[in-house]
Amino acid sequence: DGAKAWEQAKKTVEVSFRKTKAAKLAKQMTGDVKPEDRQDRDLSHVVISEKRNRKAAKYLMEQAPHQFATKEQYERHIRQPIGQDWNTTTAHKEAIAPRVVAKAGKVLDPIGKQSATAGAGKDSKEQGHRPRKPVAA
């Protein structure tokens, strides 16, 4: 008789514990993402945080840079190590070589907004600049 009471009490505690744990999980799971869209929907004992980090959001890109067709290409390129330990000497030298090379002592024109985006080395007339109007005093 006493053993049955203990068994019953044990079952009630286990059930109530499961209910409170499920309630806590449900409370943690509520948020911006629908329950059927969550990453942890099929994982019973795992809770993956779906919270958005607002401070880091300003550093996220909307789309991949222009030379990459997809986000996956860009991420693969970023993950590729640059160091000599992972690449051949030739590939390493190519990867770290400066993109613009000027001979020592050559005077370089400063970069303006138009010359940085348009073809470099063109005259301002060729780039579509209008001459400045004189300021009337």
PDB file of N, CA, C and O in Angstrom, residues 86-131:
ATOM      1  N   TRP A  86      49.481  27.593 -45.453  1.00  0.00           N
ATOM      2  CA  TRP A  86      48.363  26.935 -46.119  1.00  0.00           C
ATOM      3  C   TRP A  86      48.439  27.025 -47.632  1.00  0.00           C
ATOM      4  O   TRP A  86      47.728  26.335 -48.321  1.00  0.00           O
ATOM      5  N   ASN A  87      49.272  27.900 -48.169  1.00  0.00           N
ATOM      6  CA  ASN A  87      49.347  28.102 -49.614  1.00  0.00           C
ATOM      7  C   ASN A  87      50.786  27.929 -50.092  1.00  0.00           C
ATOM      8  O   ASN A  87      51.732  28.045 -49.312  1.00  0.00           O
ATOM      9  N   THR A  88      50.920  27.718 -51.399  1.00  0.00           N
ATOM     10  CA  THR A  88      52.261  27.654 -51.968  1.00  0.00           C
ATOM     11  C   THR A  88      52.867  29.052 -51.944  1.00  0.00           C
ATOM     12  O   THR A  88      52.160  30.056 -51.806  1.00  0.00           O
ATOM     13  N   THR A  89      54.172  29.138 -52.098  1.00  0.00           N
ATOM     14  CA  THR A  89      54.863  30.435 -52.058  1.00  0.00           C
ATOM     15  C   THR A  89      54.344  31.352 -53.155  1.00  0.00           C
ATOM     16  O   THR A  89      54.093  32.540 -52.921  1.00  0.00           O
ATOM     17  N   THR A  90      54.154  30.828 -54.350  1.00  0.00           N
ATOM     18  CA  THR A  90      53.669  31.632 -55.478  1.00  0.00           C
ATOM     19  C   THR A  90      52.263  32.159 -55.202  1.00  0.00           C
ATOM     20  O   THR A  90      51.996  33.347 -55.409  1.00  0.00           O
ATOM     21  N   ALA A  91      51.381  31.292 -54.739  1.00  0.00           N
ATOM     22  CA  ALA A  91      49.996  31.708 -54.457  1.00  0.00           C
ATOM     23  C   ALA A  91      49.972  32.735 -53.326  1.00  0.00           C
ATOM     24  O   ALA A  91      49.196  33.695 -53.371  1.00  0.00           O
ATOM     25  N   HIS A  92      50.828  32.554 -52.328  1.00  0.00           N
ATOM     26  CA  HIS A  92      50.885  33.498 -51.212  1.00  0.00           C
ATOM     27  C   HIS A  92      51.347  34.873 -51.689  1.00  0.00           C
ATOM     28  O   HIS A  92      50.764  35.896 -51.324  1.00  0.00           O
ATOM     29  N   LYS A  93      52.387  34.910 -52.527  1.00  0.00           N
ATOM     30  CA  LYS A  93      52.900  36.198 -53.040  1.00  0.00           C
ATOM     31  C   LYS A  93      51.847  36.904 -53.888  1.00  0.00           C
ATOM     32  O   LYS A  93      51.696  38.121 -53.826  1.00  0.00           O
ATOM     33  N   GLU A  94      51.107  36.130 -54.695  1.00  0.00           N
ATOM     34  CA  GLU A  94      50.033  36.725 -55.503  1.00  0.00           C
ATOM     35  C   GLU A  94      48.929  37.286 -54.627  1.00  0.00           C
ATOM     36  O   GLU A  94      48.373  38.349 -54.895  1.00  0.00           O
ATOM     37  N   ALA A  95      48.597  36.572 -53.554  1.00  0.00           N
ATOM     38  CA  ALA A  95      47.500  36.989 -52.685  1.00  0.00           C
ATOM     39  C   ALA A  95      47.825  38.264 -51.914  1.00  0.00           C
ATOM     40  O   ALA A  95      46.939  39.076 -51.663  1.00  0.00           O
ATOM     41  N   ILE A  96      49.096  38.443 -51.530  1.00  0.00           N
ATOM     42  CA  ILE A  96      49.436  39.611 -50.713  1.00  0.00           C
ATOM     43  C   ILE A  96      50.035  40.749 -51.526  1.00  0.00           C
ATOM     44  O   ILE A  96      50.382  41.795 -50.976  1.00  0.00           O
ATOM     45  N   ALA A  97      50.179  40.569 -52.848  1.00  0.00           N
ATOM     46  CA  ALA A  97      50.749  41.613 -53.695  1.00  0.00           C
ATOM     47  C   ALA A  97      49.822  42.825 -53.724  1.00  0.00           C
ATOM     48  O   ALA A  97      48.599  42.683 -53.755  1.00  0.00           O
ATOM     49  N   PRO A  98      50.393  44.032 -53.708  1.00  0.00           N
ATOM     50  CA  PRO A  98      49.545  45.225 -53.779  1.00  0.00           C
ATOM     51  C   PRO A  98      48.849  45.306 -55.137  1.00  0.00           C
ATOM     52  O   PRO A  98      49.402  44.901 -56.154  1.00  0.00           O
ATOM     53  N   ARG A  99      47.636  45.826 -55.144  1.00  0.00           N
ATOM     54  CA  ARG A  99      46.867  45.910 -56.387  1.00  0.00           C
ATOM     55  C   ARG A  99      47.355  47.042 -57.277  1.00  0.00           C
ATOM     56  O   ARG A  99      47.297  46.969 -58.486  1.00  0.00           O
ATOM     57  N   VAL A 100      47.824  48.127 -56.670  1.00  0.00           N
ATOM     58  CA  VAL A 100      48.321  49.273 -57.420  1.00  0.00           C
ATOM     59  C   VAL A 100      49.798  49.414 -57.118  1.00  0.00           C
ATOM     60  O   VAL A 100      50.196  49.499 -55.958  1.00  0.00           O
ATOM     61  N   VAL A 101      50.605  49.404 -58.164  1.00  0.00           N
ATOM     62  CA  VAL A 101      52.047  49.532 -57.981  1.00  0.00           C
ATOM     63  C   VAL A 101      52.501  50.801 -58.685  1.00  0.00           C
ATOM     64  O   VAL A 101      52.207  51.017 -59.861  1.00  0.00           O
ATOM     65  N   ALA A 102      53.191  51.671 -57.959  1.00  0.00           N
ATOM     66  CA  ALA A 102      53.739  52.893 -58.534  1.00  0.00           C
ATOM     67  C   ALA A 102      55.237  52.897 -58.263  1.00  0.00           C
ATOM     68  O   ALA A 102      55.695  52.477 -57.205  1.00  0.00           O
ATOM     69  N   LYS A 103      55.991  53.380 -59.225  1.00  0.00           N
ATOM     70  CA  LYS A 103      57.439  53.429 -59.054  1.00  0.00           C
ATOM     71  C   LYS A 103      57.801  54.496 -58.033  1.00  0.00           C
ATOM     72  O   LYS A 103      57.098  55.498 -57.887  1.00  0.00           O
ATOM     73  N   ALA A 104      58.900  54.285 -57.341  1.00  0.00           N
ATOM     74  CA  ALA A 104      59.352  55.223 -56.309  1.00  0.00           C
ATOM     75  C   ALA A 104      59.639  56.580 -56.936  1.00  0.00           C
ATOM     76  O   ALA A 104      60.252  56.678 -57.997  1.00  0.00           O
ATOM     77  N   GLY A 105      59.151  57.641 -56.292  1.00  0.00           N
ATOM     78  CA  GLY A 105      59.388  59.000 -56.753  1.00  0.00           C
ATOM     79  C   GLY A 105      58.330  59.535 -57.692  1.00  0.00           C
ATOM     80  O   GLY A 105      58.323  60.721 -58.016  1.00  0.00           O
ATOM     81  N   LYS A 106      57.408  58.696 -58.151  1.00  0.00           N
ATOM     82  CA  LYS A 106      56.361  59.164 -59.066  1.00  0.00           C
ATOM     83  C   LYS A 106      55.292  59.892 -58.267  1.00  0.00           C
ATOM     84  O   LYS A 106      54.862  59.439 -57.211  1.00  0.00           O
ATOM     85  N   VAL A 107      54.858  61.056 -58.772  1.00  0.00           N
ATOM     86  CA  VAL A 107      53.827  61.835 -58.107  1.00  0.00           C
ATOM     87  C   VAL A 107      52.466  61.284 -58.513  1.00  0.00           C
ATOM     88  O   VAL A 107      52.157  61.153 -59.696  1.00  0.00           O
ATOM     89  N   LEU A 108      51.664  60.950 -57.516  1.00  0.00           N
ATOM     90  CA  LEU A 108      50.333  60.404 -57.772  1.00  0.00           C
ATOM     91  C   LEU A 108      49.286  61.472 -57.524  1.00  0.00           C
ATOM     92  O   LEU A 108      49.372  62.244 -56.570  1.00  0.00           O
ATOM     93  N   ASP A 109      48.279  61.505 -58.408  1.00  0.00           N
ATOM     94  CA  ASP A 109      47.170  62.431 -58.210  1.00  0.00           C
ATOM     95  C   ASP A 109      46.288  61.905 -57.090  1.00  0.00           C
ATOM     96  O   ASP A 109      46.100  60.690 -56.957  1.00  0.00           O
ATOM     97  N   PRO A 110      45.720  62.810 -56.283  1.00  0.00           N
ATOM     98  CA  PRO A 110      44.823  62.344 -55.213  1.00  0.00           C
ATOM     99  C   PRO A 110      43.557  61.726 -55.797  1.00  0.00           C
ATOM    100  O   PRO A 110      43.115  62.097 -56.882  1.00  0.00           O
ATOM    101  N   ILE A 111      42.992  60.807 -55.053  1.00  0.00           N
ATOM    102  CA  ILE A 111      41.776  60.133 -55.500  1.00  0.00           C
ATOM    103  C   ILE A 111      40.577  60.977 -55.126  1.00  0.00           C
ATOM    104  O   ILE A 111      40.426  61.405 -53.982  1.00  0.00           O
ATOM    105  N   GLY A 112      39.717  61.231 -56.093  1.00  0.00           N
ATOM    106  CA  GLY A 112      38.470  61.945 -55.846  1.00  0.00           C
ATOM    107  C   GLY A 112      37.322  60.966 -55.925  1.00  0.00           C
ATOM    108  O   GLY A 112      37.502  59.781 -56.251  1.00  0.00           O
ATOM    109  N   LYS A 113      36.124  61.433 -55.644  1.00  0.00           N
ATOM    110  CA  LYS A 113      34.961  60.538 -55.692  1.00  0.00           C
ATOM    111  C   LYS A 113      34.758  59.972 -57.096  1.00  0.00           C
ATOM    112  O   LYS A 113      34.541  58.786 -57.270  1.00  0.00           O
ATOM    113  N   GLN A 114      34.837  60.811 -58.103  1.00  0.00           N
ATOM    114  CA  GLN A 114      34.590  60.363 -59.463  1.00  0.00           C
ATOM    115  C   GLN A 114      35.718  59.483 -59.978  1.00  0.00           C
ATOM    116  O   GLN A 114      35.467  58.479 -60.607  1.00  0.00           O
ATOM    117  N   SER A 115      36.981  59.855 -59.692  1.00  0.00           N
ATOM    118  CA  SER A 115      38.092  59.080 -60.240  1.00  0.00           C
ATOM    119  C   SER A 115      38.195  57.707 -59.589  1.00  0.00           C
ATOM    120  O   SER A 115      38.725  56.783 -60.171  1.00  0.00           O
ATOM    121  N   ALA A 116      37.693  57.570 -58.368  1.00  0.00           N
ATOM    122  CA  ALA A 116      37.733  56.264 -57.715  1.00  0.00           C
ATOM    123  C   ALA A 116      36.719  55.315 -58.329  1.00  0.00           C
ATOM    124  O   ALA A 116      36.968  54.128 -58.447  1.00  0.00           O
ATOM    125  N   THR A 117      35.570  55.846 -58.745  1.00  0.00           N
ATOM    126  CA  THR A 117      34.533  54.985 -59.311  1.00  0.00           C
ATOM    127  C   THR A 117      34.653  54.848 -60.818  1.00  0.00           C
ATOM    128  O   THR A 117      34.426  53.794 -61.370  1.00  0.00           O
ATOM    129  N   ALA A 118      35.031  55.931 -61.506  1.00  0.00           N
ATOM    130  CA  ALA A 118      35.175  55.890 -62.958  1.00  0.00           C
ATOM    131  C   ALA A 118      36.561  55.341 -63.293  1.00  0.00           C
ATOM    132  O   ALA A 118      37.344  55.005 -62.411  1.00  0.00           O
ATOM    133  N   GLY A 119      36.863  55.286 -64.589  1.00  0.00           N
ATOM    134  CA  GLY A 119      38.156  54.756 -65.009  1.00  0.00           C
ATOM    135  C   GLY A 119      39.299  55.608 -64.495  1.00  0.00           C
ATOM    136  O   GLY A 119      39.297  56.835 -64.634  1.00  0.00           O
ATOM    137  N   ALA A 120      40.293  54.996 -63.925  1.00  0.00           N
ATOM    138  CA  ALA A 120      41.436  55.732 -63.382  1.00  0.00           C
ATOM    139  C   ALA A 120      42.343  56.158 -64.519  1.00  0.00           C
ATOM    140  O   ALA A 120      42.454  55.494 -65.536  1.00  0.00           O
ATOM    141  N   GLY A 121      42.996  57.315 -64.359  1.00  0.00           N
ATOM    142  CA  GLY A 121      43.938  57.798 -65.355  1.00  0.00           C
ATOM    143  C   GLY A 121      43.288  58.624 -66.450  1.00  0.00           C
ATOM    144  O   GLY A 121      43.961  59.108 -67.332  1.00  0.00           O
ATOM    145  N   LYS A 122      41.999  58.816 -66.420  1.00  0.00           N
ATOM    146  CA  LYS A 122      41.324  59.620 -67.437  1.00  0.00           C
ATOM    147  C   LYS A 122      41.347  61.091 -67.023  1.00  0.00           C
ATOM    148  O   LYS A 122      41.440  61.414 -65.851  1.00  0.00           O
ATOM    149  N   ASP A 123      41.231  61.940 -68.013  1.00  0.00           N
ATOM    150  CA  ASP A 123      41.160  63.364 -67.748  1.00  0.00           C
ATOM    151  C   ASP A 123      39.803  63.690 -67.135  1.00  0.00           C
ATOM    152  O   ASP A 123      38.839  62.953 -67.312  1.00  0.00           O
ATOM    153  N   SER A 124      39.697  64.811 -66.407  1.00  0.00           N
ATOM    154  CA  SER A 124      38.429  65.145 -65.764  1.00  0.00           C
ATOM    155  C   SER A 124      37.338  65.415 -66.797  1.00  0.00           C
ATOM    156  O   SER A 124      36.166  65.168 -66.541  1.00  0.00           O
ATOM    157  N   LYS A 125      37.720  65.908 -67.997  1.00  0.00           N
ATOM    158  CA  LYS A 125      36.720  66.147 -69.048  1.00  0.00           C
ATOM    159  C   LYS A 125      36.173  64.816 -69.568  1.00  0.00           C
ATOM    160  O   LYS A 125      34.996  64.683 -69.862  1.00  0.00           O
ATOM    161  N   GLU A 126      37.038  63.811 -69.661  1.00  0.00           N
ATOM    162  CA  GLU A 126      36.612  62.495 -70.137  1.00  0.00           C
ATOM    163  C   GLU A 126      35.709  61.804 -69.123  1.00  0.00           C
ATOM    164  O   GLU A 126      34.906  60.968 -69.472  1.00  0.00           O
ATOM    165  N   GLN A 127      35.870  62.137 -67.846  1.00  0.00           N
ATOM    166  CA  GLN A 127      35.065  61.502 -66.811  1.00  0.00           C
ATOM    167  C   GLN A 127      33.703  62.154 -66.653  1.00  0.00           C
ATOM    168  O   GLN A 127      32.898  61.722 -65.857  1.00  0.00           O
ATOM    169  N   GLY A 128      33.446  63.257 -67.384  1.00  0.00           N
ATOM    170  CA  GLY A 128      32.135  63.880 -67.304  1.00  0.00           C
ATOM    171  C   GLY A 128      32.049  64.994 -66.272  1.00  0.00           C
ATOM    172  O   GLY A 128      30.968  65.396 -65.890  1.00  0.00           O
ATOM    173  N   HIS A 129      33.187  65.534 -65.844  1.00  0.00           N
ATOM    174  CA  HIS A 129      33.158  66.644 -64.896  1.00  0.00           C
ATOM    175  C   HIS A 129      32.824  67.937 -65.632  1.00  0.00           C
ATOM    176  O   HIS A 129      33.310  68.188 -66.731  1.00  0.00           O
ATOM    177  N   ARG A 130      32.014  68.745 -65.015  1.00  0.00           N
ATOM    178  CA  ARG A 130      31.747  70.066 -65.551  1.00  0.00           C
ATOM    179  C   ARG A 130      32.722  71.042 -64.902  1.00  0.00           C
ATOM    180  O   ARG A 130      33.057  70.881 -63.727  1.00  0.00           O
ATOM    181  N   PRO A 131      33.154  72.045 -65.635  1.00  0.00           N
ATOM    182  CA  PRO A 131      34.039  73.025 -64.999  1.00  0.00           C
ATOM    183  C   PRO A 131      33.290  73.766 -63.886  1.00  0.00           C
ATOM    184  O   PRO A 131      32.083  73.989 -63.984  1.00  0.00           O
TER     185      PRO A 131
END
